[in-house]
Amino acid sequence: MQLFGIRVFEDQAAAGRQVKRNGTQRLRAIAAVMLALTAGVPPGFGQQQTGGVSGAGAKQPEKQASQLPAAPAPVLTMPLDLRPSGRNFSKPFGPLLGNPINMYRPTSIGKASFANSVRLDNLVKDEKIYLSLSDAIALAIENNYDIAIARYDLDIADTDILRTKAGFSPLGVSSGVVSGTLGGSASVLTTGGGPGGTTGGSGGAGSGTQGLSLTTGGAGPAPELLDPNVTGTIDFQRARQPQSNTLFSGGKTSLTTNTDLYQFGYNQGFVTGTALQATITNDRITTDNPFTSYSPELSSVFKATVTQHLLQGAGIWINKRFMYQAMNDRRIADSSFREQILYTVNQVESIYWGLVGAYEDVQARQRALDQSTKLSSDTHKQLEIGTMAPLDVVQADSTVATDKQALINSENVLNYQQQVIKQAIARNLNDPALATAPVIPTDRIGLDTIEEESQPVEELVQTAFKNRPELEQAALTLRNDEITLKGARNQLLPALDVYGYYGSSALGGSQSPNWTNFQTGEPNPPGTIPSSGYGTVLTNLFNSTAPDKGLGFSMTIPIRNRSAQAQQARSLMEYRQAELRLAQLYTQIRMQVVNAQFALTNDRAEVQSSLAARDYAQQSLDAAQKKLHLGASTTADVLLQERNLATAENNLIAANAAFAKDRAGLYQILATTLQHYGINLQDAAKGTVNTAPAIQGVQPASTMPQPTTTPMPAQPTPPPSSR
């Protein structure tokens, strides 16, 4: 008895009662064999676990999960489903009740904007850009290329949801940060892709330097295609066939047959693992064959088949697992965008404080040059009246030349830092007025104590555990890996399907004028058989006058099953890697928090020490200059004190910059930057800042003469084109 893909029971209308009894006996026998085979299957082998963590597609704890160290669960990025516009790409583009043609037309995506936001133009005064830290962050959210590129991932993740609703596997969406902006410093941890397949790379959580070429993401049987489709074939055939034996062609050497075929089908899958196939075939045949009774002959055949998976591919969960993964990927995209905002804001703040440091360094170099120039002028006057040695004059002139060189170098650094901040907060630098306008930073860092400095480090660690987007992404990726595990386990099962079908056929037409009596060789008189039109044929098709119905089983048992075994084992190994990577992320974040708090404490002490050293160097210089005027000191001593003051000012500038950067870095490590600065994530997703960020711990710059720097020439580049 054959079991693989053949009918095991059928009931033909033309069959007699004996055939029916034999078919019933065969069905009972095969059902007994099926029960015997399934009795040897381990318990729960056909019913997949619906466990996992509380993510999409997971309802119970995954039995394969390791006992991870206790840690607070990361908080999901809120609000969910951030979008840069009001359009939702997870829904069909064309309405079902509207114009049906729209479903087959390509959609349109708005062209990318390469213009700067109006906010930047409002900051230009007297051909200079007066930039506060709040303005810099707001401009970065509106104009920065990294953030603009990351916004598209939100809509890309929506398209995967739409794709999986049709039963297809997700294509995946890049996660992590886009780091194309130059300058600054910001910390970021990689979560690893794993079988979820949501990172830009191809490696899993345990990828080394070379990475893994493929993962087991999407393992398991292919789900049923849930979007129905209608097929149709219309064929007109005109054939003339030579006859080798005229005995059966009424003495004709060739026969002409004209066939018109109209065939239509409907196919649809269901999330239960059920597939429906229905076809109807209509033929209209005319022929000059003398032994054909109908010409034209009208025939219709209908058949509907329902197939249900019983083991592999059975169940709602296994056929919706890609939807669950796509929904998790959508949450990962939201979290990744939040991570991008945290990264870019911290990067822009780091660039801003680097600009402040370069700006103050130019001022310090200018003051040093003014002091050395005045001292050189005084020594020249004293040389003329004979109270100064020529060697002291040479030393003073040499100091002036050195200070000029230091000032030029500092101005070049400032010019570069101005270009760096521009490329971080502007999208189009081709405007000569913008490219050559100097940037004047208007904020300075304050030494106000922040709450995080005095908090116990363990409290900060727990805050980071709850807020860090990397942990959120790793946890969601782990949920996707659990879904992959269940899919891989389901694929280990044999393929056992049950199917039932119902069909019928009908025949009609008009008596052929060429119809000949085979015995007498004479044409049959008209009306020998009744004529019937297509309406009668269609009625007979569905009134069960000639039914064709049956029930069957189809089984495929892979011998040894090595491919499925290897895939299931590898998916479990990758899941273990993802678990270890998640635990490692907790450890890395803990060390980052500890280091950031210690660094901020050290930076504050360094600023206070540098400030005291600067004040002492200033007083020492004042004293040396007074002594020089009284004749109690030398030019060399004054120059030495000037060098000490310049060094002290440079140390203070560096200490202030390090304190400002590390304070912003602590906010990023704790993932509290958005709360501290009042940044609205929904506005950031849309690329518009309705409320300027409120930066605490900064103060306006003191009124000092602005350094006169030589602006860098604009570098004209062709504007990018949009397709």
Short mmCIF file of N, CA and C in Angstrom, two decimals, residues 368-500:
data_model
loop_
_atom_site.label_atom_id
_atom_site.label_comp_id
_atom_site.label_asym_id
_atom_site.label_seq_id
_atom_site.Cartn_x
_atom_site.Cartn_y
_atom_site.Cartn_z
N ALA A 368 48.32 85.76 25.09
CA ALA A 368 49.75 85.50 25.25
C ALA A 368 50.57 86.30 24.24
N LEU A 369 50.05 86.39 22.99
CA LEU A 369 50.77 87.17 21.98
C LEU A 369 50.77 88.65 22.34
N ASP A 370 49.64 89.14 22.84
CA ASP A 370 49.59 90.55 23.23
C ASP A 370 50.59 90.85 24.36
N GLN A 371 50.68 89.92 25.31
CA GLN A 371 51.61 90.13 26.41
C GLN A 371 53.06 90.09 25.94
N SER A 372 53.40 89.11 25.11
CA SER A 372 54.78 89.01 24.63
C SER A 372 55.12 90.17 23.70
N THR A 373 54.14 90.65 22.93
CA THR A 373 54.39 91.79 22.05
C THR A 373 54.66 93.05 22.87
N LYS A 374 53.87 93.26 23.91
CA LYS A 374 54.09 94.43 24.77
C LYS A 374 55.44 94.36 25.46
N LEU A 375 55.77 93.13 25.93
CA LEU A 375 57.07 92.98 26.58
C LEU A 375 58.20 93.23 25.59
N SER A 376 58.06 92.77 24.36
CA SER A 376 59.10 93.01 23.35
C SER A 376 59.24 94.50 23.06
N SER A 377 58.10 95.21 23.00
CA SER A 377 58.16 96.66 22.77
C SER A 377 58.88 97.37 23.92
N ASP A 378 58.58 96.94 25.15
CA ASP A 378 59.23 97.57 26.31
C ASP A 378 60.73 97.30 26.31
N THR A 379 61.13 96.08 25.95
CA THR A 379 62.57 95.77 25.95
C THR A 379 63.30 96.57 24.88
N HIS A 380 62.64 96.78 23.73
CA HIS A 380 63.27 97.61 22.69
C HIS A 380 63.48 99.04 23.20
N LYS A 381 62.51 99.59 23.91
CA LYS A 381 62.66 100.95 24.45
C LYS A 381 63.77 101.00 25.48
N GLN A 382 63.83 99.95 26.33
CA GLN A 382 64.89 99.93 27.32
C GLN A 382 66.26 99.75 26.69
N LEU A 383 66.31 99.01 25.57
CA LEU A 383 67.58 98.85 24.87
C LEU A 383 68.07 100.19 24.31
N GLU A 384 67.16 101.03 23.86
CA GLU A 384 67.54 102.32 23.29
C GLU A 384 68.13 103.26 24.34
N ILE A 385 67.63 103.12 25.57
CA ILE A 385 68.16 104.01 26.62
C ILE A 385 69.29 103.35 27.39
N GLY A 386 69.63 102.07 26.98
CA GLY A 386 70.78 101.41 27.56
C GLY A 386 70.53 100.70 28.85
N THR A 387 69.28 100.39 29.17
CA THR A 387 68.99 99.68 30.43
C THR A 387 68.61 98.22 30.20
N MET A 388 68.77 97.73 29.00
CA MET A 388 68.40 96.34 28.68
C MET A 388 69.47 95.73 27.80
N ALA A 389 69.83 94.50 28.12
CA ALA A 389 70.85 93.81 27.34
C ALA A 389 70.27 93.38 25.99
N PRO A 390 71.08 93.41 24.94
CA PRO A 390 70.59 93.00 23.61
C PRO A 390 70.06 91.56 23.59
N LEU A 391 70.67 90.67 24.39
CA LEU A 391 70.22 89.28 24.39
C LEU A 391 68.80 89.15 24.91
N ASP A 392 68.42 89.99 25.87
CA ASP A 392 67.04 89.96 26.37
C ASP A 392 66.05 90.39 25.30
N VAL A 393 66.48 91.34 24.47
CA VAL A 393 65.61 91.77 23.38
C VAL A 393 65.41 90.65 22.37
N VAL A 394 66.49 89.95 22.05
CA VAL A 394 66.39 88.83 21.11
C VAL A 394 65.46 87.75 21.67
N GLN A 395 65.58 87.49 22.98
CA GLN A 395 64.72 86.48 23.60
C GLN A 395 63.25 86.89 23.55
N ALA A 396 62.99 88.19 23.78
CA ALA A 396 61.61 88.67 23.73
C ALA A 396 61.05 88.57 22.31
N ASP A 397 61.87 88.92 21.31
CA ASP A 397 61.41 88.81 19.92
C ASP A 397 61.14 87.36 19.53
N SER A 398 62.01 86.46 20.03
CA SER A 398 61.80 85.04 19.74
C SER A 398 60.49 84.54 20.34
N THR A 399 60.16 85.03 21.52
CA THR A 399 58.91 84.63 22.16
C THR A 399 57.71 85.13 21.36
N VAL A 400 57.82 86.36 20.81
CA VAL A 400 56.74 86.88 19.97
C VAL A 400 56.52 85.99 18.75
N ALA A 401 57.61 85.58 18.11
CA ALA A 401 57.48 84.71 16.93
C ALA A 401 56.85 83.36 17.30
N THR A 402 57.25 82.83 18.45
CA THR A 402 56.67 81.55 18.89
C THR A 402 55.18 81.69 19.17
N ASP A 403 54.80 82.80 19.82
CA ASP A 403 53.38 83.01 20.12
C ASP A 403 52.56 83.21 18.85
N LYS A 404 53.15 83.87 17.85
CA LYS A 404 52.44 84.02 16.59
C LYS A 404 52.18 82.67 15.93
N GLN A 405 53.20 81.81 15.95
CA GLN A 405 53.01 80.48 15.37
C GLN A 405 51.94 79.70 16.13
N ALA A 406 51.96 79.79 17.47
CA ALA A 406 50.95 79.10 18.27
C ALA A 406 49.55 79.63 17.97
N LEU A 407 49.45 80.95 17.76
CA LEU A 407 48.15 81.53 17.45
C LEU A 407 47.65 81.05 16.09
N ILE A 408 48.54 80.98 15.11
CA ILE A 408 48.13 80.51 13.78
C ILE A 408 47.65 79.06 13.85
N ASN A 409 48.39 78.23 14.58
CA ASN A 409 47.97 76.84 14.73
C ASN A 409 46.61 76.75 15.42
N SER A 410 46.43 77.56 16.46
CA SER A 410 45.16 77.54 17.19
C SER A 410 44.01 78.03 16.30
N GLU A 411 44.26 79.03 15.46
CA GLU A 411 43.22 79.51 14.55
C GLU A 411 42.84 78.45 13.53
N ASN A 412 43.84 77.69 13.06
CA ASN A 412 43.54 76.61 12.12
C ASN A 412 42.68 75.53 12.77
N VAL A 413 43.00 75.22 14.03
CA VAL A 413 42.18 74.24 14.75
C VAL A 413 40.76 74.77 14.92
N LEU A 414 40.63 76.06 15.24
CA LEU A 414 39.30 76.65 15.41
C LEU A 414 38.54 76.62 14.09
N ASN A 415 39.21 76.96 13.00
CA ASN A 415 38.54 76.91 11.69
C ASN A 415 38.03 75.50 11.38
N TYR A 416 38.84 74.50 11.67
CA TYR A 416 38.42 73.12 11.41
C TYR A 416 37.25 72.73 12.31
N GLN A 417 37.33 73.11 13.59
CA GLN A 417 36.24 72.78 14.50
C GLN A 417 34.93 73.46 14.06
N GLN A 418 35.04 74.64 13.49
CA GLN A 418 33.84 75.31 12.98
C GLN A 418 33.24 74.54 11.81
N GLN A 419 34.09 74.02 10.95
CA GLN A 419 33.58 73.20 9.85
C GLN A 419 32.99 71.88 10.34
N VAL A 420 33.60 71.33 11.39
CA VAL A 420 33.09 70.07 11.95
C VAL A 420 31.69 70.28 12.53
N ILE A 421 31.49 71.36 13.28
CA ILE A 421 30.18 71.60 13.86
C ILE A 421 29.15 71.90 12.77
N LYS A 422 29.58 72.54 11.70
CA LYS A 422 28.64 72.82 10.61
C LYS A 422 28.16 71.54 9.93
N GLN A 423 29.08 70.61 9.67
CA GLN A 423 28.65 69.39 8.99
C GLN A 423 27.81 68.50 9.90
N ALA A 424 27.85 68.78 11.21
CA ALA A 424 27.03 68.00 12.14
C ALA A 424 25.62 68.57 12.29
N ILE A 425 25.46 69.89 12.08
CA ILE A 425 24.16 70.53 12.33
C ILE A 425 23.52 71.07 11.05
N ALA A 426 24.21 70.99 9.93
CA ALA A 426 23.67 71.51 8.66
C ALA A 426 23.66 70.39 7.64
N ARG A 427 22.75 70.48 6.70
CA ARG A 427 22.64 69.47 5.66
C ARG A 427 23.23 69.94 4.34
N ASN A 428 23.27 71.21 4.12
CA ASN A 428 23.78 71.76 2.87
C ASN A 428 24.82 72.82 3.19
N LEU A 429 26.07 72.54 2.86
CA LEU A 429 27.17 73.48 3.10
C LEU A 429 27.62 74.17 1.83
N ASN A 430 26.82 74.07 0.76
CA ASN A 430 27.21 74.68 -0.50
C ASN A 430 26.93 76.18 -0.54
N ASP A 431 26.17 76.68 0.41
CA ASP A 431 25.91 78.12 0.48
C ASP A 431 27.19 78.82 0.93
N PRO A 432 27.78 79.69 0.10
CA PRO A 432 29.04 80.35 0.50
C PRO A 432 28.90 81.15 1.78
N ALA A 433 27.76 81.78 1.98
CA ALA A 433 27.58 82.57 3.20
C ALA A 433 27.63 81.69 4.43
N LEU A 434 27.07 80.49 4.34
CA LEU A 434 27.09 79.58 5.47
C LEU A 434 28.46 78.92 5.63
N ALA A 435 29.07 78.57 4.51
CA ALA A 435 30.35 77.85 4.58
C ALA A 435 31.45 78.72 5.16
N THR A 436 31.42 80.02 4.91
CA THR A 436 32.49 80.91 5.36
C THR A 436 32.17 81.64 6.66
N ALA A 437 30.93 81.54 7.13
CA ALA A 437 30.55 82.26 8.35
C ALA A 437 31.19 81.59 9.55
N PRO A 438 31.89 82.34 10.40
CA PRO A 438 32.45 81.74 11.61
C PRO A 438 31.35 81.41 12.61
N VAL A 439 31.58 80.37 13.39
CA VAL A 439 30.63 79.93 14.41
C VAL A 439 31.11 80.41 15.77
N ILE A 440 30.27 81.16 16.46
CA ILE A 440 30.62 81.71 17.77
C ILE A 440 29.82 80.94 18.82
N PRO A 441 30.45 80.09 19.63
CA PRO A 441 29.72 79.39 20.69
C PRO A 441 29.37 80.35 21.82
N THR A 442 28.13 80.34 22.23
CA THR A 442 27.66 81.30 23.24
C THR A 442 27.48 80.68 24.62
N ASP A 443 27.71 79.39 24.78
CA ASP A 443 27.54 78.73 26.07
C ASP A 443 28.89 78.26 26.60
N ARG A 444 28.99 78.26 27.93
CA ARG A 444 30.15 77.71 28.61
C ARG A 444 29.65 76.75 29.67
N ILE A 445 30.47 75.78 29.99
CA ILE A 445 30.07 74.77 30.96
C ILE A 445 30.09 75.35 32.37
N GLY A 446 29.09 75.00 33.16
CA GLY A 446 29.06 75.39 34.56
C GLY A 446 29.49 74.23 35.44
N LEU A 447 29.91 74.56 36.64
CA LEU A 447 30.38 73.53 37.55
C LEU A 447 29.32 73.13 38.57
N ASP A 448 28.04 73.36 38.22
CA ASP A 448 26.98 72.96 39.14
C ASP A 448 26.98 71.44 39.30
N THR A 449 26.80 71.01 40.53
CA THR A 449 26.77 69.57 40.82
C THR A 449 25.47 68.97 40.30
N ILE A 450 25.57 67.86 39.62
CA ILE A 450 24.38 67.17 39.14
C ILE A 450 24.05 66.03 40.09
N GLU A 451 22.81 65.61 40.04
CA GLU A 451 22.33 64.60 40.98
C GLU A 451 23.07 63.28 40.83
N GLU A 452 23.44 62.93 39.61
CA GLU A 452 24.07 61.63 39.37
C GLU A 452 25.44 61.51 40.03
N GLU A 453 26.09 62.64 40.34
CA GLU A 453 27.42 62.55 40.95
C GLU A 453 27.36 62.01 42.37
N SER A 454 26.29 62.29 43.08
CA SER A 454 26.19 61.88 44.48
C SER A 454 25.38 60.61 44.67
N GLN A 455 24.77 60.09 43.61
CA GLN A 455 23.98 58.88 43.74
C GLN A 455 24.88 57.67 43.91
N PRO A 456 24.43 56.67 44.66
CA PRO A 456 25.21 55.42 44.73
C PRO A 456 25.35 54.82 43.34
N VAL A 457 26.49 54.25 43.10
CA VAL A 457 26.77 53.74 41.76
C VAL A 457 25.80 52.62 41.38
N GLU A 458 25.33 51.85 42.36
CA GLU A 458 24.42 50.76 42.05
C GLU A 458 23.08 51.31 41.55
N GLU A 459 22.64 52.45 42.09
CA GLU A 459 21.40 53.05 41.59
C GLU A 459 21.56 53.49 40.14
N LEU A 460 22.71 54.06 39.83
CA LEU A 460 22.96 54.47 38.45
C LEU A 460 23.00 53.25 37.53
N VAL A 461 23.59 52.18 38.01
CA VAL A 461 23.66 50.96 37.19
C VAL A 461 22.26 50.45 36.89
N GLN A 462 21.39 50.42 37.89
CA GLN A 462 20.03 49.95 37.68
C GLN A 462 19.27 50.88 36.73
N THR A 463 19.54 52.19 36.83
CA THR A 463 18.91 53.13 35.89
C THR A 463 19.34 52.85 34.46
N ALA A 464 20.62 52.59 34.28
CA ALA A 464 21.13 52.28 32.94
C ALA A 464 20.54 50.97 32.43
N PHE A 465 20.40 49.98 33.31
CA PHE A 465 19.83 48.71 32.89
C PHE A 465 18.40 48.89 32.35
N LYS A 466 17.66 49.79 32.95
CA LYS A 466 16.27 49.99 32.52
C LYS A 466 16.17 50.83 31.25
N ASN A 467 17.11 51.76 31.06
CA ASN A 467 16.95 52.75 29.99
C ASN A 467 17.78 52.47 28.75
N ARG A 468 18.83 51.66 28.85
CA ARG A 468 19.72 51.54 27.69
C ARG A 468 19.03 50.85 26.53
N PRO A 469 19.02 51.48 25.35
CA PRO A 469 18.38 50.85 24.18
C PRO A 469 19.10 49.60 23.71
N GLU A 470 20.41 49.49 23.98
CA GLU A 470 21.12 48.29 23.56
C GLU A 470 20.57 47.05 24.25
N LEU A 471 20.23 47.19 25.54
CA LEU A 471 19.66 46.05 26.25
C LEU A 471 18.27 45.73 25.73
N GLU A 472 17.51 46.76 25.43
CA GLU A 472 16.18 46.54 24.86
C GLU A 472 16.29 45.79 23.54
N GLN A 473 17.22 46.19 22.69
CA GLN A 473 17.38 45.52 21.40
C GLN A 473 17.85 44.09 21.58
N ALA A 474 18.78 43.87 22.53
CA ALA A 474 19.28 42.51 22.75
C ALA A 474 18.18 41.61 23.27
N ALA A 475 17.31 42.13 24.16
CA ALA A 475 16.21 41.32 24.69
C ALA A 475 15.21 40.99 23.59
N LEU A 476 14.91 41.96 22.72
CA LEU A 476 13.98 41.70 21.62
C LEU A 476 14.58 40.73 20.61
N THR A 477 15.88 40.85 20.37
CA THR A 477 16.54 39.90 19.48
C THR A 477 16.50 38.50 20.05
N LEU A 478 16.62 38.39 21.38
CA LEU A 478 16.53 37.09 22.02
C LEU A 478 15.13 36.49 21.84
N ARG A 479 14.11 37.33 21.86
CA ARG A 479 12.76 36.83 21.60
C ARG A 479 12.65 36.30 20.17
N ASN A 480 13.24 37.02 19.24
CA ASN A 480 13.23 36.52 17.85
C ASN A 480 13.98 35.21 17.74
N ASP A 481 15.06 35.07 18.51
CA ASP A 481 15.81 33.81 18.48
C ASP A 481 14.98 32.66 19.03
N GLU A 482 14.15 32.94 20.04
CA GLU A 482 13.27 31.90 20.56
C GLU A 482 12.25 31.48 19.51
N ILE A 483 11.76 32.44 18.76
CA ILE A 483 10.83 32.10 17.67
C ILE A 483 11.54 31.23 16.63
N THR A 484 12.78 31.56 16.33
CA THR A 484 13.55 30.75 15.39
C THR A 484 13.75 29.34 15.91
N LEU A 485 13.99 29.20 17.22
CA LEU A 485 14.15 27.87 17.81
C LEU A 485 12.91 27.02 17.58
N LYS A 486 11.75 27.59 17.82
CA LYS A 486 10.51 26.83 17.64
C LYS A 486 10.30 26.45 16.18
N GLY A 487 10.64 27.38 15.28
CA GLY A 487 10.53 27.05 13.86
C GLY A 487 11.46 25.92 13.46
N ALA A 488 12.71 25.94 14.00
CA ALA A 488 13.66 24.88 13.67
C ALA A 488 13.21 23.54 14.24
N ARG A 489 12.61 23.54 15.44
CA ARG A 489 12.12 22.29 16.01
C ARG A 489 10.95 21.75 15.20
N ASN A 490 10.09 22.63 14.72
CA ASN A 490 8.95 22.16 13.93
C ASN A 490 9.40 21.52 12.63
N GLN A 491 10.52 22.01 12.09
CA GLN A 491 10.99 21.46 10.82
C GLN A 491 11.58 20.06 11.00
N LEU A 492 11.85 19.66 12.23
CA LEU A 492 12.33 18.30 12.46
C LEU A 492 11.24 17.26 12.20
N LEU A 493 9.99 17.68 12.26
CA LEU A 493 8.89 16.73 12.16
C LEU A 493 8.72 16.23 10.72
N PRO A 494 8.20 15.02 10.57
CA PRO A 494 7.82 14.57 9.22
C PRO A 494 6.68 15.43 8.69
N ALA A 495 6.52 15.41 7.40
CA ALA A 495 5.42 16.14 6.76
C ALA A 495 4.24 15.20 6.60
N LEU A 496 3.19 15.47 7.35
CA LEU A 496 1.97 14.67 7.28
C LEU A 496 0.81 15.60 7.02
N ASP A 497 0.14 15.42 5.90
CA ASP A 497 -0.97 16.28 5.50
C ASP A 497 -2.21 15.43 5.27
N VAL A 498 -3.33 15.99 5.58
CA VAL A 498 -4.61 15.39 5.22
C VAL A 498 -5.29 16.34 4.24
N TYR A 499 -5.89 15.78 3.23
CA TYR A 499 -6.55 16.64 2.26
C TYR A 499 -7.88 16.01 1.85
N GLY A 500 -8.78 16.88 1.54
CA GLY A 500 -10.07 16.46 1.01
C GLY A 500 -10.41 17.30 -0.20
#
